[in-house]
Coordinates of C-alpha atoms and ligand atoms in Angstrom, one line a residue:
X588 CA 4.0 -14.6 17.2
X589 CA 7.0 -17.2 15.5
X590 CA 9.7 -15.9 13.6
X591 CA 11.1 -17.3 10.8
X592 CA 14.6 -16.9 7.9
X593 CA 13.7 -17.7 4.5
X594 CA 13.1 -20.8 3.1
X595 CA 10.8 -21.7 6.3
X596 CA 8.2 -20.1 5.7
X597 CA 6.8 -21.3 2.5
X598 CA 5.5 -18.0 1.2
X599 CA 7.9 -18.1 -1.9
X600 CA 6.2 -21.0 -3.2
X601 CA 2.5 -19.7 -2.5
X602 CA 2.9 -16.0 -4.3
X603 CA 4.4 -14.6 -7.1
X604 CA 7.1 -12.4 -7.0
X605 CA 8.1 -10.9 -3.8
X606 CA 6.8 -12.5 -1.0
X607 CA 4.3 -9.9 1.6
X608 CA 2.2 -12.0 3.0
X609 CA 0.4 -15.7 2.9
X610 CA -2.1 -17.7 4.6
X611 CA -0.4 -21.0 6.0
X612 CA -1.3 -23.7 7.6
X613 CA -4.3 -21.8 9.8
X614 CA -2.2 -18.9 10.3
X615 CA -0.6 -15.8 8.7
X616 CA 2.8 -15.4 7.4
X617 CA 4.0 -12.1 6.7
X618 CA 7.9 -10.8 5.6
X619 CA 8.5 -8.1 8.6
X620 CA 9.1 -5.5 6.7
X621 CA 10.6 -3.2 9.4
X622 CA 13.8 -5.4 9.4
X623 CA 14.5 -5.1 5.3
X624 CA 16.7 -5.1 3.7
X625 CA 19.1 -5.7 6.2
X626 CA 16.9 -9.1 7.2
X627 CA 14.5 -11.2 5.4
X628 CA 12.8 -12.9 8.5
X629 CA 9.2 -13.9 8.9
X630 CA 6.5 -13.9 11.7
X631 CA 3.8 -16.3 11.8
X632 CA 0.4 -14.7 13.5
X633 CA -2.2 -16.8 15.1
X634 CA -4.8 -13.8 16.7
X635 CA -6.6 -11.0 15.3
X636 CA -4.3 -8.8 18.0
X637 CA -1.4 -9.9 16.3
X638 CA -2.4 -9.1 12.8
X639 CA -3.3 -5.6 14.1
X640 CA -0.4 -4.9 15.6
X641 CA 1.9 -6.0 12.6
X642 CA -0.6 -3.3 10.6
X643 CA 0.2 -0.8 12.8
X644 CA 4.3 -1.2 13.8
X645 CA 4.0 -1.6 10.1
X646 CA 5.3 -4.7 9.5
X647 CA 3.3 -4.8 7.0
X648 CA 2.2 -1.9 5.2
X649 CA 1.2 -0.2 1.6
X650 CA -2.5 0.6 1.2
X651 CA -3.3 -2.6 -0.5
X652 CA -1.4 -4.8 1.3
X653 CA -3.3 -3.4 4.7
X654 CA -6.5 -4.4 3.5
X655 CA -5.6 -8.1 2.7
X656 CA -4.1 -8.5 5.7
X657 CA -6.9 -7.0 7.9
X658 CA -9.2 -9.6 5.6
X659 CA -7.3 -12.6 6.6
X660 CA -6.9 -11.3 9.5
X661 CA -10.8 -11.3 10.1
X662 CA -10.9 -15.1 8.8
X663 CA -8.0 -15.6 11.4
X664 CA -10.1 -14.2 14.7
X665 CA -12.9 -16.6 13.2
X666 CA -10.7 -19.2 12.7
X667 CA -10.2 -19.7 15.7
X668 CA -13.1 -19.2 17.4
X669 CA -14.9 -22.2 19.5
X670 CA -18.4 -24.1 19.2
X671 CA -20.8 -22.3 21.4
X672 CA -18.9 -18.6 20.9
X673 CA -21.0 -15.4 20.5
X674 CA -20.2 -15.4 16.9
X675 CA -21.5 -11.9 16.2
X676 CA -20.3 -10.3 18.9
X677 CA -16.5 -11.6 18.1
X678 CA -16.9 -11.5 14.9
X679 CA -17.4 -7.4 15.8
X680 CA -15.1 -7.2 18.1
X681 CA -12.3 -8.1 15.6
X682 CA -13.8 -6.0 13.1
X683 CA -13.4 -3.0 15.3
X684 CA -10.1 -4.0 16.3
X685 CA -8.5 -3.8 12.6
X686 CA -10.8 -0.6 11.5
X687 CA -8.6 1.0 14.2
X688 CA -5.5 0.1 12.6
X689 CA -4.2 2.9 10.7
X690 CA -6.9 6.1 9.1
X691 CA -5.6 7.1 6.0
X692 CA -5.9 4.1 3.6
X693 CA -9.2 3.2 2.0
X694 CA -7.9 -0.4 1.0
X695 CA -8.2 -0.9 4.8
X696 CA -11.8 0.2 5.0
X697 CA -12.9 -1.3 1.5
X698 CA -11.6 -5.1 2.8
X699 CA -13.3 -4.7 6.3
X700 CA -16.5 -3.8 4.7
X701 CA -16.4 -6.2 1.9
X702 CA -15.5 -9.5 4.7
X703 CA -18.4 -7.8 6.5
X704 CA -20.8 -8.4 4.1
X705 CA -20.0 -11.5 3.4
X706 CA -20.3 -12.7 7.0
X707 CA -23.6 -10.9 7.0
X708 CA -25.0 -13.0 4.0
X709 CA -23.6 -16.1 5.4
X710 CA -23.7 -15.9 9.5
X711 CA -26.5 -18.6 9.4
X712 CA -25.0 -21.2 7.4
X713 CA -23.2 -23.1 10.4
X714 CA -19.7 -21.8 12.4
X715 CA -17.5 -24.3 9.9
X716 CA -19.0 -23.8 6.5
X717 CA -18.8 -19.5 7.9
X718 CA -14.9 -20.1 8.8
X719 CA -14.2 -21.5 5.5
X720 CA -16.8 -19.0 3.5
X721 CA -14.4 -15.8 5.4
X722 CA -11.1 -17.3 4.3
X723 CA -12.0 -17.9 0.8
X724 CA -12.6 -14.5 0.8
X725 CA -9.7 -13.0 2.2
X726 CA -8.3 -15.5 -0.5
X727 CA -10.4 -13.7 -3.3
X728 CA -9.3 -10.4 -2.1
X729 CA -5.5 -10.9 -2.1
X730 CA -5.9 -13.1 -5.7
X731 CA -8.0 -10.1 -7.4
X732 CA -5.0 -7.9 -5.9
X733 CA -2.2 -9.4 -8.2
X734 CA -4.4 -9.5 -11.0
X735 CA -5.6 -6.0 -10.4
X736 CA -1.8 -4.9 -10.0
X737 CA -0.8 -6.5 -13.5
X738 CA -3.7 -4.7 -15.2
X739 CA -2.4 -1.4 -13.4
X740 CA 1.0 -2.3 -14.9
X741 CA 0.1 -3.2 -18.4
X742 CA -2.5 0.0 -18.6
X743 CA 0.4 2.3 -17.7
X744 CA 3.4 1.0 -18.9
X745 CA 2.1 3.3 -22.2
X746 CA 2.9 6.2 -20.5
X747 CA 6.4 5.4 -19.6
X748 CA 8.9 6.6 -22.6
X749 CA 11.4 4.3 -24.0
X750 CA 14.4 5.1 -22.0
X751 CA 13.0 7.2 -19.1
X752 CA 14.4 7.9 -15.6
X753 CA 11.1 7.2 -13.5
X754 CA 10.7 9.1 -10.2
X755 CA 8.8 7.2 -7.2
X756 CA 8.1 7.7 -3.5
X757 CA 7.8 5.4 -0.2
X758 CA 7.0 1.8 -2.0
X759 CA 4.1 1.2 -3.9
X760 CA 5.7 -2.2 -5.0
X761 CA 5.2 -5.8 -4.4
X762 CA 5.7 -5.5 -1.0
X763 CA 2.7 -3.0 -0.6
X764 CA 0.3 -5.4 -2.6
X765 CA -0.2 -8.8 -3.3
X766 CA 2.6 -8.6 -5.7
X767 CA 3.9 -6.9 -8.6
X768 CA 2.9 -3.0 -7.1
X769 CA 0.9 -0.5 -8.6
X770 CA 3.6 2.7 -9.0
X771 CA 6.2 -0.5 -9.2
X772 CA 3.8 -2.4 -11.1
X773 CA 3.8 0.1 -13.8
X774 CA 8.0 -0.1 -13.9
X775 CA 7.9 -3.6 -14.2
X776 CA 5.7 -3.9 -17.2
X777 CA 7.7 -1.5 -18.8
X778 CA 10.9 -3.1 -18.1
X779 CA 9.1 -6.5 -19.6
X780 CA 8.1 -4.5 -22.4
X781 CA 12.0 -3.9 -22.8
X782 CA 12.1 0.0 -22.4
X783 CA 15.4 0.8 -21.1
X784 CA 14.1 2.0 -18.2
X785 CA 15.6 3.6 -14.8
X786 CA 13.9 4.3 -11.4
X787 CA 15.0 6.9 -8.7
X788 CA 14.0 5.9 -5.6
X789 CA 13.6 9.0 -2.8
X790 CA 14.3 7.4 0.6
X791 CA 11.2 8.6 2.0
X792 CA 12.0 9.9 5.6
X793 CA 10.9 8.7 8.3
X794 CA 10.1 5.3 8.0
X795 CA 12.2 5.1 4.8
X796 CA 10.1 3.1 2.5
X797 CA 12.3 4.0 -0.3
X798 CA 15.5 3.4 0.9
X799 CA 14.6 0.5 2.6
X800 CA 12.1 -1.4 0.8
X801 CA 11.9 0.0 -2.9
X802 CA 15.5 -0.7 -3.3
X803 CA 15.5 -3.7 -2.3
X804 CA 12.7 -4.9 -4.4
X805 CA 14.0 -3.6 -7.3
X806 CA 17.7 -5.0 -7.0
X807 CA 15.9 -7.8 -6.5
X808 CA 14.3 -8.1 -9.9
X809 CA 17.2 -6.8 -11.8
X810 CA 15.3 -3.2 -12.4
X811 CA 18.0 -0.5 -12.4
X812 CA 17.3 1.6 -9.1
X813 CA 19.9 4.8 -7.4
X814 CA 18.6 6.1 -4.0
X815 CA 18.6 9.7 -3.5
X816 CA 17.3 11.5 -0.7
X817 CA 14.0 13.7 -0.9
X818 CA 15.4 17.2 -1.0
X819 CA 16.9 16.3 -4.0
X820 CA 14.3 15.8 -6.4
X821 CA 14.1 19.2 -7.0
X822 CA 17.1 19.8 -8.1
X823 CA 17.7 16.3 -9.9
X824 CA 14.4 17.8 -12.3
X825 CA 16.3 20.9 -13.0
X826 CA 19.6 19.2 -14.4
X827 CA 16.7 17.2 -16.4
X828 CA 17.2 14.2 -15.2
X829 CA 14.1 13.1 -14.4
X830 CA 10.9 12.3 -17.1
X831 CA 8.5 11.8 -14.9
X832 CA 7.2 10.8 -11.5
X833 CA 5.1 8.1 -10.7
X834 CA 3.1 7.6 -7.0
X835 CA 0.7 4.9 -5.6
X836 CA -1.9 6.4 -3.4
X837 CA -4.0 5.5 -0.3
X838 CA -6.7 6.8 -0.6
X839 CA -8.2 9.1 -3.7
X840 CA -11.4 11.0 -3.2
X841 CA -14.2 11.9 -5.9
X842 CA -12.3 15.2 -7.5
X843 CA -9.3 12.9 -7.9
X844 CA -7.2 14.4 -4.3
X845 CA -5.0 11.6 -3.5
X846 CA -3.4 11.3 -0.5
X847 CA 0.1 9.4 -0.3
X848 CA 2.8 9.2 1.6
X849 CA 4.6 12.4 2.9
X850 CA 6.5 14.2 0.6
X851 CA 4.4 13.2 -2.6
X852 CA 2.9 16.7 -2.4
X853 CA 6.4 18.5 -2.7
X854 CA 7.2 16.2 -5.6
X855 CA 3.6 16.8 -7.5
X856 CA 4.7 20.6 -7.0
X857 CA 7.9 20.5 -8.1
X858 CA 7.4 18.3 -11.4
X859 CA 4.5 21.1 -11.9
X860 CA 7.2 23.5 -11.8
X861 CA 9.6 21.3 -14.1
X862 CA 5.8 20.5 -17.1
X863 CA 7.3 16.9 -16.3
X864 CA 4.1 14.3 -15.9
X865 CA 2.8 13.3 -12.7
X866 CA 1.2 9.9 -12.2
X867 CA -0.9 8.2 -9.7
X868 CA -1.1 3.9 -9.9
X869 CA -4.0 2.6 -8.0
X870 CA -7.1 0.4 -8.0
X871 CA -10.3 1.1 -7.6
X872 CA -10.5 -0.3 -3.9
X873 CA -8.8 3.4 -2.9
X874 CA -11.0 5.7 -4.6
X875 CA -13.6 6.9 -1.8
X876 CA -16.4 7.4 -3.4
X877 CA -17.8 9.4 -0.3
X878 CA -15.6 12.3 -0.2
X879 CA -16.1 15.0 -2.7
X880 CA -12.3 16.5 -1.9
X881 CA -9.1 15.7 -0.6
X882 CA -10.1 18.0 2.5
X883 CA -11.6 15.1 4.5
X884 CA -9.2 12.6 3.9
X885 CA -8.0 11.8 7.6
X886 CA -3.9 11.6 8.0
X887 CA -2.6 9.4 10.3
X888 CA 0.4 11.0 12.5
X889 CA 2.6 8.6 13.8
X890 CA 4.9 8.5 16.6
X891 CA 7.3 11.4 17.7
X892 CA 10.4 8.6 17.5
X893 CA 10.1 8.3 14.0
X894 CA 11.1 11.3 13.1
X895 CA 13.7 11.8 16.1
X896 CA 15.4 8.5 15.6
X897 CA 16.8 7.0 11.8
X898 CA 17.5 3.3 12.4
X899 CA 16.4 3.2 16.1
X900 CA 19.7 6.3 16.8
X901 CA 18.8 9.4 17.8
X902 CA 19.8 12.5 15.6
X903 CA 18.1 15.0 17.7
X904 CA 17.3 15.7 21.5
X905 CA 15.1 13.4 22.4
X906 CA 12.8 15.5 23.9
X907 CA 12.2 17.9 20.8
X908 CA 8.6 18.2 19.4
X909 CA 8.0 16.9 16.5
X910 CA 5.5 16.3 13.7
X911 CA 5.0 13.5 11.7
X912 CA 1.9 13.3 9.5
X913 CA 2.2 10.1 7.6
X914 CA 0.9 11.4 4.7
X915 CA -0.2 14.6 2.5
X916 CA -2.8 14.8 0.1
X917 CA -2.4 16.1 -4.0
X918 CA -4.8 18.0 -5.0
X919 CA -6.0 16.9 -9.1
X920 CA -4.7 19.6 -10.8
X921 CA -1.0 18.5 -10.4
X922 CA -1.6 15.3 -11.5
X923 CA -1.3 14.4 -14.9
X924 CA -3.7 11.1 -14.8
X925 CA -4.7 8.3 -12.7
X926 CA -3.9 4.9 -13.8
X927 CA -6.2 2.1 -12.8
X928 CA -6.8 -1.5 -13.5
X929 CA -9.9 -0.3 -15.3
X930 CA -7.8 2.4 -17.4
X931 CA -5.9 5.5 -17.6
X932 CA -8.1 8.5 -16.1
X933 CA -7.2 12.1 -17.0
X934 CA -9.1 15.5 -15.7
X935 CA -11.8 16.5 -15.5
X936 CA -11.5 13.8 -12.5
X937 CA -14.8 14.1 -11.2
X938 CA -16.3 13.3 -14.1
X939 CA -14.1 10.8 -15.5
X940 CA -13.7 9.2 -11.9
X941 CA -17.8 8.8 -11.9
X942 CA -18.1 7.4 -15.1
X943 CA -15.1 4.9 -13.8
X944 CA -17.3 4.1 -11.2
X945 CA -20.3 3.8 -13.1
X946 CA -18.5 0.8 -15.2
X947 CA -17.4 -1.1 -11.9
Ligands
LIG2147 O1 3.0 4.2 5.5 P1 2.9 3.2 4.3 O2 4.2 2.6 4.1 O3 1.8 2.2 4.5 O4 2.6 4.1 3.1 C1 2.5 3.5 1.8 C2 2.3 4.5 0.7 O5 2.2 5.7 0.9 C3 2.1 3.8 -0.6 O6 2.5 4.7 -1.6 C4 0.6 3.5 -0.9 O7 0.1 2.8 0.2 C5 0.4 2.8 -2.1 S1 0.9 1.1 -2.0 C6 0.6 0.3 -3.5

């Protein structure tokens, strides 16, 4: 794994907006995003290991975002392999390898399975003409992404009032996608659509997607942002001074139950509480189709040191248990609609989600 500081990595001239990840030169460049915004550095990945790890130390990270990455990194693995390699058997091997990544988000899952298929339709057609066949493909996937993402943004930027103060959780931005965002990508067509808009970022212990990378992004394209922290959302809606809340998601079964990051549960409840709307952004590739409810959505916990640590320091004693589920799922009737790149879905979700579907 290389490291890089801007301008040497080339992945400002090869996507729009702000920079996640590229493909370059036969290998993968990705902004680590554990280092922003107090560093804008970049590593270059040349293995299949690599690009797994980076998914789960969440260099990389956003539901979107993890399923391009584990495509390229499929057409990475096969890159690389040799004339006379057990093509299927790697080719499995590396599959496994990034399905094991992180649970919760479907993009993950829907990328894997999508690469799969096209290897499977392809596996005979020669090791070169199957290298290049994968890449394209991890190509397509992250291209459809940013279009996807604009669609998301013009469908909803309707919703968003001229003047409102827009709530959002963890990043669902550019970074999380292949650009432009979903929850993000909904602000940002309404800020080209000259509303006078204003976000309020929550911080989003533990890993502080908010703070950390929602911010920054936003400074970054001139969108007004102020930081709070998450127990103050509640209050912040009783003083009025919030219109309404918008979440990406990482998964969103049949009935509409999405789960998102922790704390997007408490926020769904509380602008409940306040009749202010609650929106979910997100394409198609994290609807699940196979789960009926919310219920079987599986949520990752991560490390004990998350939450005992803020900035690698310890606030607590180091040996006290701790729980950290990485997300919490919504169930549909606290959310006002679902805003996709095919169009605005509102309740009755299981309906409206299948007829969605349907039109795919
Ligand atoms: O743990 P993370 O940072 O991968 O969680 C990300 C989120 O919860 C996002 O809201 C979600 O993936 C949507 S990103 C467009």
């Amino acid at each position: 794994m290389e490291m890089a500081g801007r301008g040497d990595s080339g992945l400002e001239k090869e996507v729009s907006m702000l920079p996640a990840i590229a493909w370059k030169n036969g290998s993968l460049v990705m902004v680590d995003q554990r280092r922003l915004p107090w560093k804008e550095s970049y590593l270059t990945l040349k293995s299949v290991e690599e690009v797994a790890r980076a998914i789960e130390d969440m260099v990389i990270r956003g539901a979107p975002a993890i399923g391009i990455a584990a495509a390229y990194g499929l057409a990475l693995g096969m890159a690389n392999l040799k004339a006379g390699a057990d093509v299927e058997s790697e080719f499995d091997s590396y599959y496994q390898r990034l399905w094991r990544t992180r649970p919760t988000a479907r993009n993950l899952f829907w990328a894997l399975e999508r690469m799969k298929r096209v290897y499977e339709e392809n596996k005979m057609a020669g090791l070169a003409r199957l290298k290049r066949i994968l890449l394209a493909e991890a190509r397509a996937i992250e291209k459809e992404d940013l279009g996807i993402n604009q669609k998301i943004g013009e469908n909803g930027a309707s919703l968003i009032p001229e003047g409102a103060t827009i709530l959002t959780h963890c990043n669902a931005g550019a970074l999380a996608t292949a650009g432009y965002g979903t929850a993000l990508g909904v602000v940002r067509a309404a800020q080209a659509r000259k509303k006078k808009i204003k976000v309020l970022a929550c911080e989003t212990r533990p890993f502080l997607q908010g703070a950390r990378l929602t911010v920054w992004e936003l400074t970054h394209d001139r969108i007004p942002v102020t930081l709070i922290t998450d127990n103050m959302a509640g209050w912040l809606m009783r003083q009025g001074e919030i219109n309404l809340v918008i979440v990406g998601a990482d998964r969103i079964a049949r009935n509409g139950d999405t789960a998102n990051k922790i704390g997007t549960y408490s926020l769904a409840v509380l602008a409940r509480e306040h009749r202010l709307p609650f929106y979910v952004a997100a394409p198609l590739s994290t609807f699940d189709f196979s789960l009926k409810s919310g219920q079987d959505i599986p949520i990752e916990e991560r490390k004990a040191d998350e939450v005992r640590r803020v900035g690698g320091r310890l606030i607590t004693l180091p040996g006290v248990p701790v729980k950290n589920p990485a997300f919490d799922v919504t169930p549909a009737r606290l959310i006002s609609a679902i805003i996709t790149e095919k169009g605005i879905i509102r309740p009755p979700y299981t309906r409206e989600i299948a007829k969605i579907r349907k039109g795919q």
